[in-house]
Amino acid sequence: DGTVNQKRQAGEAAIRYVEDGAIVGVGTGSTVAYFIDALADLKHRIQGAVSSSEQSTAQLKRLGIPVLDLNSAGPLTIYIDGADECDPCKRLIKGGGAALTREKIVAAASEKFVCIIDSSKQVDLLGKFPVPIEVIPMARSLVGREIVKRGGQPVWRDGVVTDNGNWIIDVHGWRIADPAALESELNQLPGIVTVGLFARRPADVVLIGGQLMA
Ligand code: DER
């Protein structure tokens, strides 16, 4: 259907942001999977990749792309990743794939964050997609109570343990007019590791299929 083609188009279009000799920050998900496939074709022109998940690491290694440690890679020029929702200011909900913590880390280490999506991810107001929050397991109920106080409906993503050994709560029912303020407020709560709002630092470039978002 349209969105699958748009995922592939976006993944392939992101290649134009990869410079020779780059260490490429790589996100997680089905759209990024198309980017990684395209990256394999120019793996001799880049130094390698820094990965945001075991899932992406496995695909990169399968394709013979060197996977480097972020601590030895230093600042990156480019980070390519998908999203679950994107508003007109390029602010994102991420974490559908439970990789939000390492995604946010690698994005923070990268100069330019290129987000690749299909049109189904575009919204005017963030929040229809439940906001993923990575929590330290012992704090699940405490964080759940804090979310209820803030008008959200917390749902434990039971059975999912992140690459960091933590749990995920998905928050339903928020309509988020000021996602940076909410991100900052939630970041302060004890027990929260990462909030799946990328609004304090939005994407720098958004590709919707092969189209550049204005
Ligand atoms: O979990 C994430 O943030 C991923 O980027 C994910 O949400 C993107 O999903 P998709 O590319 O498989 O739709």
PDB file of C-alpha atoms and ligand atoms in Angstrom:
ATOM      1  CA  ASP A   1       0.000   0.000   0.000  1.00  0.00           C
ATOM      2  CA  GLY A   2       1.024   3.674  -0.188  1.00  0.00           C
ATOM      3  CA  THR A   3       2.738   3.832   3.157  1.00  0.00           C
ATOM      4  CA  VAL A   4       5.060   0.887   2.451  1.00  0.00           C
ATOM      5  CA  ASN A   5       6.233   2.570  -0.735  1.00  0.00           C
ATOM      6  CA  GLN A   6       6.620   5.835   1.132  1.00  0.00           C
ATOM      7  CA  LYS A   7       8.727   4.081   3.792  1.00  0.00           C
ATOM      8  CA  ARG A   8      11.017   2.715   1.093  1.00  0.00           C
ATOM      9  CA  GLN A   9      11.175   6.085  -0.728  1.00  0.00           C
ATOM     10  CA  ALA A  10      12.012   7.903   2.513  1.00  0.00           C
ATOM     11  CA  GLY A  11      14.657   5.349   3.477  1.00  0.00           C
ATOM     12  CA  GLU A  12      16.310   5.622   0.083  1.00  0.00           C
ATOM     13  CA  ALA A  13      16.008   9.425  -0.083  1.00  0.00           C
ATOM     14  CA  ALA A  14      17.873   9.762   3.220  1.00  0.00           C
ATOM     15  CA  ILE A  15      20.999   8.364   1.554  1.00  0.00           C
ATOM     16  CA  ARG A  16      21.662  11.789   0.024  1.00  0.00           C
ATOM     17  CA  TYR A  17      22.534  13.101   3.509  1.00  0.00           C
ATOM     18  CA  VAL A  18      25.335  10.539   3.996  1.00  0.00           C
ATOM     19  CA  GLU A  19      28.742  12.060   3.246  1.00  0.00           C
ATOM     20  CA  ASP A  20      31.889  10.112   2.286  1.00  0.00           C
ATOM     21  CA  GLY A  21      33.813   8.941   5.316  1.00  0.00           C
ATOM     22  CA  ALA A  22      30.859   9.498   7.642  1.00  0.00           C
ATOM     23  CA  ILE A  23      30.007   7.602  10.788  1.00  0.00           C
ATOM     24  CA  VAL A  24      26.219   7.378  10.387  1.00  0.00           C
ATOM     25  CA  GLY A  25      23.829   7.389  13.352  1.00  0.00           C
ATOM     26  CA  VAL A  26      21.135   4.787  12.647  1.00  0.00           C
ATOM     27  CA  GLY A  27      17.726   4.567  14.308  1.00  0.00           C
ATOM     28  CA  THR A  28      15.234   1.711  14.578  1.00  0.00           C
ATOM     29  CA  GLY A  29      12.102   0.500  12.820  1.00  0.00           C
ATOM     30  CA  SER A  30      10.682  -0.644   9.503  1.00  0.00           C
ATOM     31  CA  THR A  31      11.386   2.640   7.697  1.00  0.00           C
ATOM     32  CA  VAL A  32      14.994   2.705   8.913  1.00  0.00           C
ATOM     33  CA  ALA A  33      15.320  -0.879   7.663  1.00  0.00           C
ATOM     34  CA  TYR A  34      14.974   0.464   4.099  1.00  0.00           C
ATOM     35  CA  PHE A  35      17.637   3.086   4.829  1.00  0.00           C
ATOM     36  CA  ILE A  36      20.034   0.419   6.158  1.00  0.00           C
ATOM     37  CA  ASP A  37      19.485  -1.667   3.012  1.00  0.00           C
ATOM     38  CA  ALA A  38      20.377   1.381   0.894  1.00  0.00           C
ATOM     39  CA  LEU A  39      23.360   2.196   3.140  1.00  0.00           C
ATOM     40  CA  ALA A  40      24.830  -1.248   2.444  1.00  0.00           C
ATOM     41  CA  ASP A  41      25.367  -0.229  -1.173  1.00  0.00           C
ATOM     42  CA  LEU A  42      27.806   2.489  -0.086  1.00  0.00           C
ATOM     43  CA  LYS A  43      29.368   0.771   2.908  1.00  0.00           C
ATOM     44  CA  HIS A  44      32.856   1.135   1.377  1.00  0.00           C
ATOM     45  CA  ARG A  45      32.429   4.938   1.315  1.00  0.00           C
ATOM     46  CA  ILE A  46      31.615   5.326   5.030  1.00  0.00           C
ATOM     47  CA  GLN A  47      33.545   4.512   8.209  1.00  0.00           C
ATOM     48  CA  GLY A  48      30.526   2.731   9.710  1.00  0.00           C
ATOM     49  CA  ALA A  49      27.419   3.230  11.806  1.00  0.00           C
ATOM     50  CA  VAL A  50      26.423   3.851  15.395  1.00  0.00           C
ATOM     51  CA  SER A  51      23.255   1.890  16.165  1.00  0.00           C
ATOM     52  CA  SER A  52      20.284   2.727  18.412  1.00  0.00           C
ATOM     53  CA  SER A  53      19.151  -0.849  19.018  1.00  0.00           C
ATOM     54  CA  GLU A  54      20.121  -4.504  18.973  1.00  0.00           C
ATOM     55  CA  GLN A  55      17.590  -4.883  16.142  1.00  0.00           C
ATOM     56  CA  SER A  56      19.372  -2.357  13.915  1.00  0.00           C
ATOM     57  CA  THR A  57      22.795  -3.660  14.960  1.00  0.00           C
ATOM     58  CA  ALA A  58      21.830  -7.125  13.722  1.00  0.00           C
ATOM     59  CA  GLN A  59      20.699  -5.767  10.322  1.00  0.00           C
ATOM     60  CA  LEU A  60      23.832  -3.616   9.955  1.00  0.00           C
ATOM     61  CA  LYS A  61      26.118  -6.546  10.784  1.00  0.00           C
ATOM     62  CA  ARG A  62      24.230  -8.857   8.422  1.00  0.00           C
ATOM     63  CA  LEU A  63      24.935  -6.380   5.632  1.00  0.00           C
ATOM     64  CA  GLY A  64      28.616  -6.029   6.516  1.00  0.00           C
ATOM     65  CA  ILE A  65      28.389  -2.427   7.759  1.00  0.00           C
ATOM     66  CA  PRO A  66      30.860  -1.804  10.622  1.00  0.00           C
ATOM     67  CA  VAL A  67      29.010  -1.004  13.873  1.00  0.00           C
ATOM     68  CA  LEU A  68      30.980   1.432  16.042  1.00  0.00           C
ATOM     69  CA  ASP A  69      30.689   2.334  19.704  1.00  0.00           C
ATOM     70  CA  LEU A  70      29.332   5.845  20.289  1.00  0.00           C
ATOM     71  CA  ASN A  71      32.020   6.580  22.888  1.00  0.00           C
ATOM     72  CA  SER A  72      34.791   5.992  20.367  1.00  0.00           C
ATOM     73  CA  ALA A  73      32.891   7.561  17.455  1.00  0.00           C
ATOM     74  CA  GLY A  74      32.650  11.053  18.984  1.00  0.00           C
ATOM     75  CA  PRO A  75      30.220  13.630  17.558  1.00  0.00           C
ATOM     76  CA  LEU A  76      28.267  12.380  14.538  1.00  0.00           C
ATOM     77  CA  THR A  77      27.264  14.485  11.545  1.00  0.00           C
ATOM     78  CA  ILE A  78      24.045  12.677  10.720  1.00  0.00           C
ATOM     79  CA  TYR A  79      21.317  10.618  12.436  1.00  0.00           C
ATOM     80  CA  ILE A  80      18.630   8.862  10.430  1.00  0.00           C
ATOM     81  CA  ASP A  81      15.537   7.559  12.236  1.00  0.00           C
ATOM     82  CA  GLY A  82      11.799   7.099  11.911  1.00  0.00           C
ATOM     83  CA  ALA A  83       8.971   8.284  14.139  1.00  0.00           C
ATOM     84  CA  ASP A  84       5.508   7.337  15.270  1.00  0.00           C
ATOM     85  CA  GLU A  85       4.068  10.839  14.922  1.00  0.00           C
ATOM     86  CA  CYS A  86       5.405  14.145  13.511  1.00  0.00           C
ATOM     87  CA  ASP A  87       3.779  17.560  13.949  1.00  0.00           C
ATOM     88  CA  PRO A  88       4.223  20.619  11.666  1.00  0.00           C
ATOM     89  CA  CYS A  89       7.174  21.812  13.814  1.00  0.00           C
ATOM     90  CA  LYS A  90       9.058  18.514  13.262  1.00  0.00           C
ATOM     91  CA  ARG A  91       8.434  17.528  16.892  1.00  0.00           C
ATOM     92  CA  LEU A  92       8.056  13.776  17.244  1.00  0.00           C
ATOM     93  CA  ILE A  93       6.589  10.946  19.216  1.00  0.00           C
ATOM     94  CA  LYS A  94       9.026   8.046  19.169  1.00  0.00           C
ATOM     95  CA  GLY A  95       9.396   4.740  20.967  1.00  0.00           C
ATOM     96  CA  GLY A  96       6.923   2.487  19.193  1.00  0.00           C
ATOM     97  CA  GLY A  97       9.865   0.154  18.705  1.00  0.00           C
ATOM     98  CA  ALA A  98      10.969   0.434  22.374  1.00  0.00           C
ATOM     99  CA  ALA A  99      14.355   1.894  21.350  1.00  0.00           C
ATOM    100  CA  LEU A 100      13.667   5.493  22.433  1.00  0.00           C
ATOM    101  CA  THR A 101      16.497   5.816  24.977  1.00  0.00           C
ATOM    102  CA  ARG A 102      19.369   4.918  22.655  1.00  0.00           C
ATOM    103  CA  GLU A 103      17.606   6.745  19.795  1.00  0.00           C
ATOM    104  CA  LYS A 104      17.525   9.947  21.853  1.00  0.00           C
ATOM    105  CA  ILE A 105      21.187   9.457  22.853  1.00  0.00           C
ATOM    106  CA  VAL A 106      22.453   8.959  19.287  1.00  0.00           C
ATOM    107  CA  ALA A 107      20.258  11.825  18.044  1.00  0.00           C
ATOM    108  CA  ALA A 108      21.741  14.086  20.736  1.00  0.00           C
ATOM    109  CA  ALA A 109      25.253  13.142  19.583  1.00  0.00           C
ATOM    110  CA  SER A 110      24.405  14.016  15.960  1.00  0.00           C
ATOM    111  CA  GLU A 111      24.570  17.387  14.230  1.00  0.00           C
ATOM    112  CA  LYS A 112      21.658  16.752  11.874  1.00  0.00           C
ATOM    113  CA  PHE A 113      18.660  14.530  12.648  1.00  0.00           C
ATOM    114  CA  VAL A 114      16.942  13.400   9.444  1.00  0.00           C
ATOM    115  CA  CYS A 115      13.567  11.826  10.209  1.00  0.00           C
ATOM    116  CA  ILE A 116      12.084   9.449   7.626  1.00  0.00           C
ATOM    117  CA  ILE A 117       8.353   8.813   7.691  1.00  0.00           C
ATOM    118  CA  ASP A 118       5.319   7.915   5.619  1.00  0.00           C
ATOM    119  CA  SER A 119       2.377  10.305   5.490  1.00  0.00           C
ATOM    120  CA  SER A 120       0.387   8.296   8.061  1.00  0.00           C
ATOM    121  CA  LYS A 121       2.723   9.686  10.751  1.00  0.00           C
ATOM    122  CA  GLN A 122       1.858  13.342  10.065  1.00  0.00           C
ATOM    123  CA  VAL A 123      -0.426  15.000  12.648  1.00  0.00           C
ATOM    124  CA  ASP A 124      -1.357  18.554  13.590  1.00  0.00           C
ATOM    125  CA  LEU A 125      -1.314  17.741  17.303  1.00  0.00           C
ATOM    126  CA  LEU A 126       0.851  15.050  18.934  1.00  0.00           C
ATOM    127  CA  GLY A 127      -0.762  12.462  21.160  1.00  0.00           C
ATOM    128  CA  LYS A 128      -3.110  10.254  19.197  1.00  0.00           C
ATOM    129  CA  PHE A 129      -0.241   7.754  19.185  1.00  0.00           C
ATOM    130  CA  PRO A 130       0.320   6.852  22.856  1.00  0.00           C
ATOM    131  CA  VAL A 131       3.500   8.458  24.234  1.00  0.00           C
ATOM    132  CA  PRO A 132       6.092   5.777  25.123  1.00  0.00           C
ATOM    133  CA  ILE A 133       7.979   6.375  28.399  1.00  0.00           C
ATOM    134  CA  GLU A 134      10.906   4.170  29.459  1.00  0.00           C
ATOM    135  CA  VAL A 135      10.874   3.609  33.222  1.00  0.00           C
ATOM    136  CA  ILE A 136      13.008   1.837  35.788  1.00  0.00           C
ATOM    137  CA  PRO A 137      10.896  -1.253  36.618  1.00  0.00           C
ATOM    138  CA  MET A 138      10.511  -0.471  40.343  1.00  0.00           C
ATOM    139  CA  ALA A 139       9.020   2.933  39.453  1.00  0.00           C
ATOM    140  CA  ARG A 140       6.294   1.669  37.116  1.00  0.00           C
ATOM    141  CA  SER A 141       3.389   2.287  39.511  1.00  0.00           C
ATOM    142  CA  LEU A 142       4.800   5.567  40.858  1.00  0.00           C
ATOM    143  CA  VAL A 143       5.201   6.929  37.324  1.00  0.00           C
ATOM    144  CA  GLY A 144       1.740   5.597  36.431  1.00  0.00           C
ATOM    145  CA  ARG A 145       0.190   7.628  39.276  1.00  0.00           C
ATOM    146  CA  GLU A 146       2.069  10.762  38.152  1.00  0.00           C
ATOM    147  CA  ILE A 147       0.787  10.249  34.599  1.00  0.00           C
ATOM    148  CA  VAL A 148      -2.821   9.956  35.812  1.00  0.00           C
ATOM    149  CA  LYS A 149      -2.384  13.225  37.753  1.00  0.00           C
ATOM    150  CA  ARG A 150      -1.454  14.778  34.392  1.00  0.00           C
ATOM    151  CA  GLY A 151      -4.557  13.539  32.600  1.00  0.00           C
ATOM    152  CA  GLY A 152      -2.993  10.561  30.852  1.00  0.00           C
ATOM    153  CA  GLN A 153      -4.022   6.907  30.790  1.00  0.00           C
ATOM    154  CA  PRO A 154      -0.861   4.797  31.436  1.00  0.00           C
ATOM    155  CA  VAL A 155      -0.685   1.308  29.914  1.00  0.00           C
ATOM    156  CA  TRP A 156       2.255  -0.963  30.822  1.00  0.00           C
ATOM    157  CA  ARG A 157       3.769  -2.536  27.688  1.00  0.00           C
ATOM    158  CA  ASP A 158       3.757  -5.864  29.556  1.00  0.00           C
ATOM    159  CA  GLY A 159       6.294  -8.411  28.333  1.00  0.00           C
ATOM    160  CA  VAL A 160       8.628  -5.854  26.749  1.00  0.00           C
ATOM    161  CA  VAL A 161      12.082  -5.275  28.286  1.00  0.00           C
ATOM    162  CA  THR A 162      14.199  -2.598  26.565  1.00  0.00           C
ATOM    163  CA  ASP A 163      17.842  -3.051  25.484  1.00  0.00           C
ATOM    164  CA  ASN A 164      18.657  -1.276  28.748  1.00  0.00           C
ATOM    165  CA  GLY A 165      16.671  -3.741  30.911  1.00  0.00           C
ATOM    166  CA  ASN A 166      13.829  -1.292  31.597  1.00  0.00           C
ATOM    167  CA  TRP A 167      10.065  -1.258  31.033  1.00  0.00           C
ATOM    168  CA  ILE A 168       7.812   0.898  28.857  1.00  0.00           C
ATOM    169  CA  ILE A 169       4.593   2.705  29.782  1.00  0.00           C
ATOM    170  CA  ASP A 170       2.476   3.944  26.860  1.00  0.00           C
ATOM    171  CA  VAL A 171       0.399   7.016  27.706  1.00  0.00           C
ATOM    172  CA  HIS A 172      -2.999   7.333  26.011  1.00  0.00           C
ATOM    173  CA  GLY A 173      -5.306  10.346  25.949  1.00  0.00           C
ATOM    174  CA  TRP A 174      -2.910  13.281  25.798  1.00  0.00           C
ATOM    175  CA  ARG A 175      -3.330  15.979  23.153  1.00  0.00           C
ATOM    176  CA  ILE A 176      -0.050  17.828  23.350  1.00  0.00           C
ATOM    177  CA  ALA A 177      -0.028  21.494  22.343  1.00  0.00           C
ATOM    178  CA  ASP A 178       3.336  22.193  24.010  1.00  0.00           C
ATOM    179  CA  PRO A 179       5.353  18.964  23.661  1.00  0.00           C
ATOM    180  CA  ALA A 180       8.653  20.563  24.784  1.00  0.00           C
ATOM    181  CA  ALA A 181       7.088  21.694  28.075  1.00  0.00           C
ATOM    182  CA  LEU A 182       5.605  18.252  28.696  1.00  0.00           C
ATOM    183  CA  GLU A 183       8.916  16.574  27.803  1.00  0.00           C
ATOM    184  CA  SER A 184      10.778  18.815  30.269  1.00  0.00           C
ATOM    185  CA  GLU A 185       8.228  18.216  33.029  1.00  0.00           C
ATOM    186  CA  LEU A 186       8.246  14.436  32.615  1.00  0.00           C
ATOM    187  CA  ASN A 187      12.058  14.322  32.394  1.00  0.00           C
ATOM    188  CA  GLN A 188      12.164  15.508  36.028  1.00  0.00           C
ATOM    189  CA  LEU A 189      10.117  12.643  37.438  1.00  0.00           C
ATOM    190  CA  PRO A 190      12.132  10.054  39.404  1.00  0.00           C
ATOM    191  CA  GLY A 191      12.020   6.668  37.680  1.00  0.00           C
ATOM    192  CA  ILE A 192      11.618   8.029  34.170  1.00  0.00           C
ATOM    193  CA  VAL A 193      14.602   7.149  31.960  1.00  0.00           C
ATOM    194  CA  THR A 194      13.394   8.604  28.654  1.00  0.00           C
ATOM    195  CA  VAL A 195      10.233  10.280  27.370  1.00  0.00           C
ATOM    196  CA  GLY A 196       9.242   9.418  23.792  1.00  0.00           C
ATOM    197  CA  LEU A 197       8.795  13.105  22.934  1.00  0.00           C
ATOM    198  CA  PHE A 198      11.504  14.575  20.689  1.00  0.00           C
ATOM    199  CA  ALA A 199      10.418  18.213  21.021  1.00  0.00           C
ATOM    200  CA  ARG A 200      13.138  20.011  23.011  1.00  0.00           C
ATOM    201  CA  ARG A 201      15.272  18.891  20.069  1.00  0.00           C
ATOM    202  CA  PRO A 202      12.989  18.258  17.061  1.00  0.00           C
ATOM    203  CA  ALA A 203      14.116  16.638  13.816  1.00  0.00           C
ATOM    204  CA  ASP A 204      16.152  18.977  11.597  1.00  0.00           C
ATOM    205  CA  VAL A 205      14.899  17.468   8.342  1.00  0.00           C
ATOM    206  CA  VAL A 206      11.770  15.394   7.735  1.00  0.00           C
ATOM    207  CA  LEU A 207      11.337  13.257   4.618  1.00  0.00           C
ATOM    208  CA  ILE A 208       7.765  12.136   3.893  1.00  0.00           C
ATOM    209  CA  GLY A 209       8.361   9.442   1.360  1.00  0.00           C
ATOM    210  CA  GLY A 210      10.652  11.176  -1.102  1.00  0.00           C
ATOM    211  CA  GLN A 211       9.284  14.647  -0.257  1.00  0.00           C
ATOM    212  CA  LEU A 212      11.062  17.159   1.955  1.00  0.00           C
ATOM    213  CA  MET A 213       8.794  18.628   4.659  1.00  0.00           C
ATOM    214  CA  ALA A 214       8.865  22.438   4.500  1.00  0.00           C
TER     215      ALA A 214
HETATM  216  O1  DER B   1      10.431   3.389  17.873  1.00  0.00           O
HETATM  217  C1  DER B   1      10.736   4.347  17.128  1.00  0.00           C
HETATM  218  O2  DER B   1      10.878   5.516  17.517  1.00  0.00           O
HETATM  219  C2  DER B   1      10.905   4.028  15.690  1.00  0.00           C
HETATM  220  O3  DER B   1      11.517   5.073  15.039  1.00  0.00           O
HETATM  221  C3  DER B   1       9.556   3.694  15.144  1.00  0.00           C
HETATM  222  O4  DER B   1       8.567   4.367  15.828  1.00  0.00           O
HETATM  223  C4  DER B   1       9.367   3.990  13.686  1.00  0.00           C
HETATM  224  O5  DER B   1       8.515   3.021  13.264  1.00  0.00           O
HETATM  225  P1  DER B   1       8.349   2.537  11.759  1.00  0.00           P
HETATM  226  O6  DER B   1       9.413   3.223  10.927  1.00  0.00           O
HETATM  227  O7  DER B   1       8.509   1.057  11.814  1.00  0.00           O
HETATM  228  O8  DER B   1       6.962   2.984  11.398  1.00  0.00           O
END
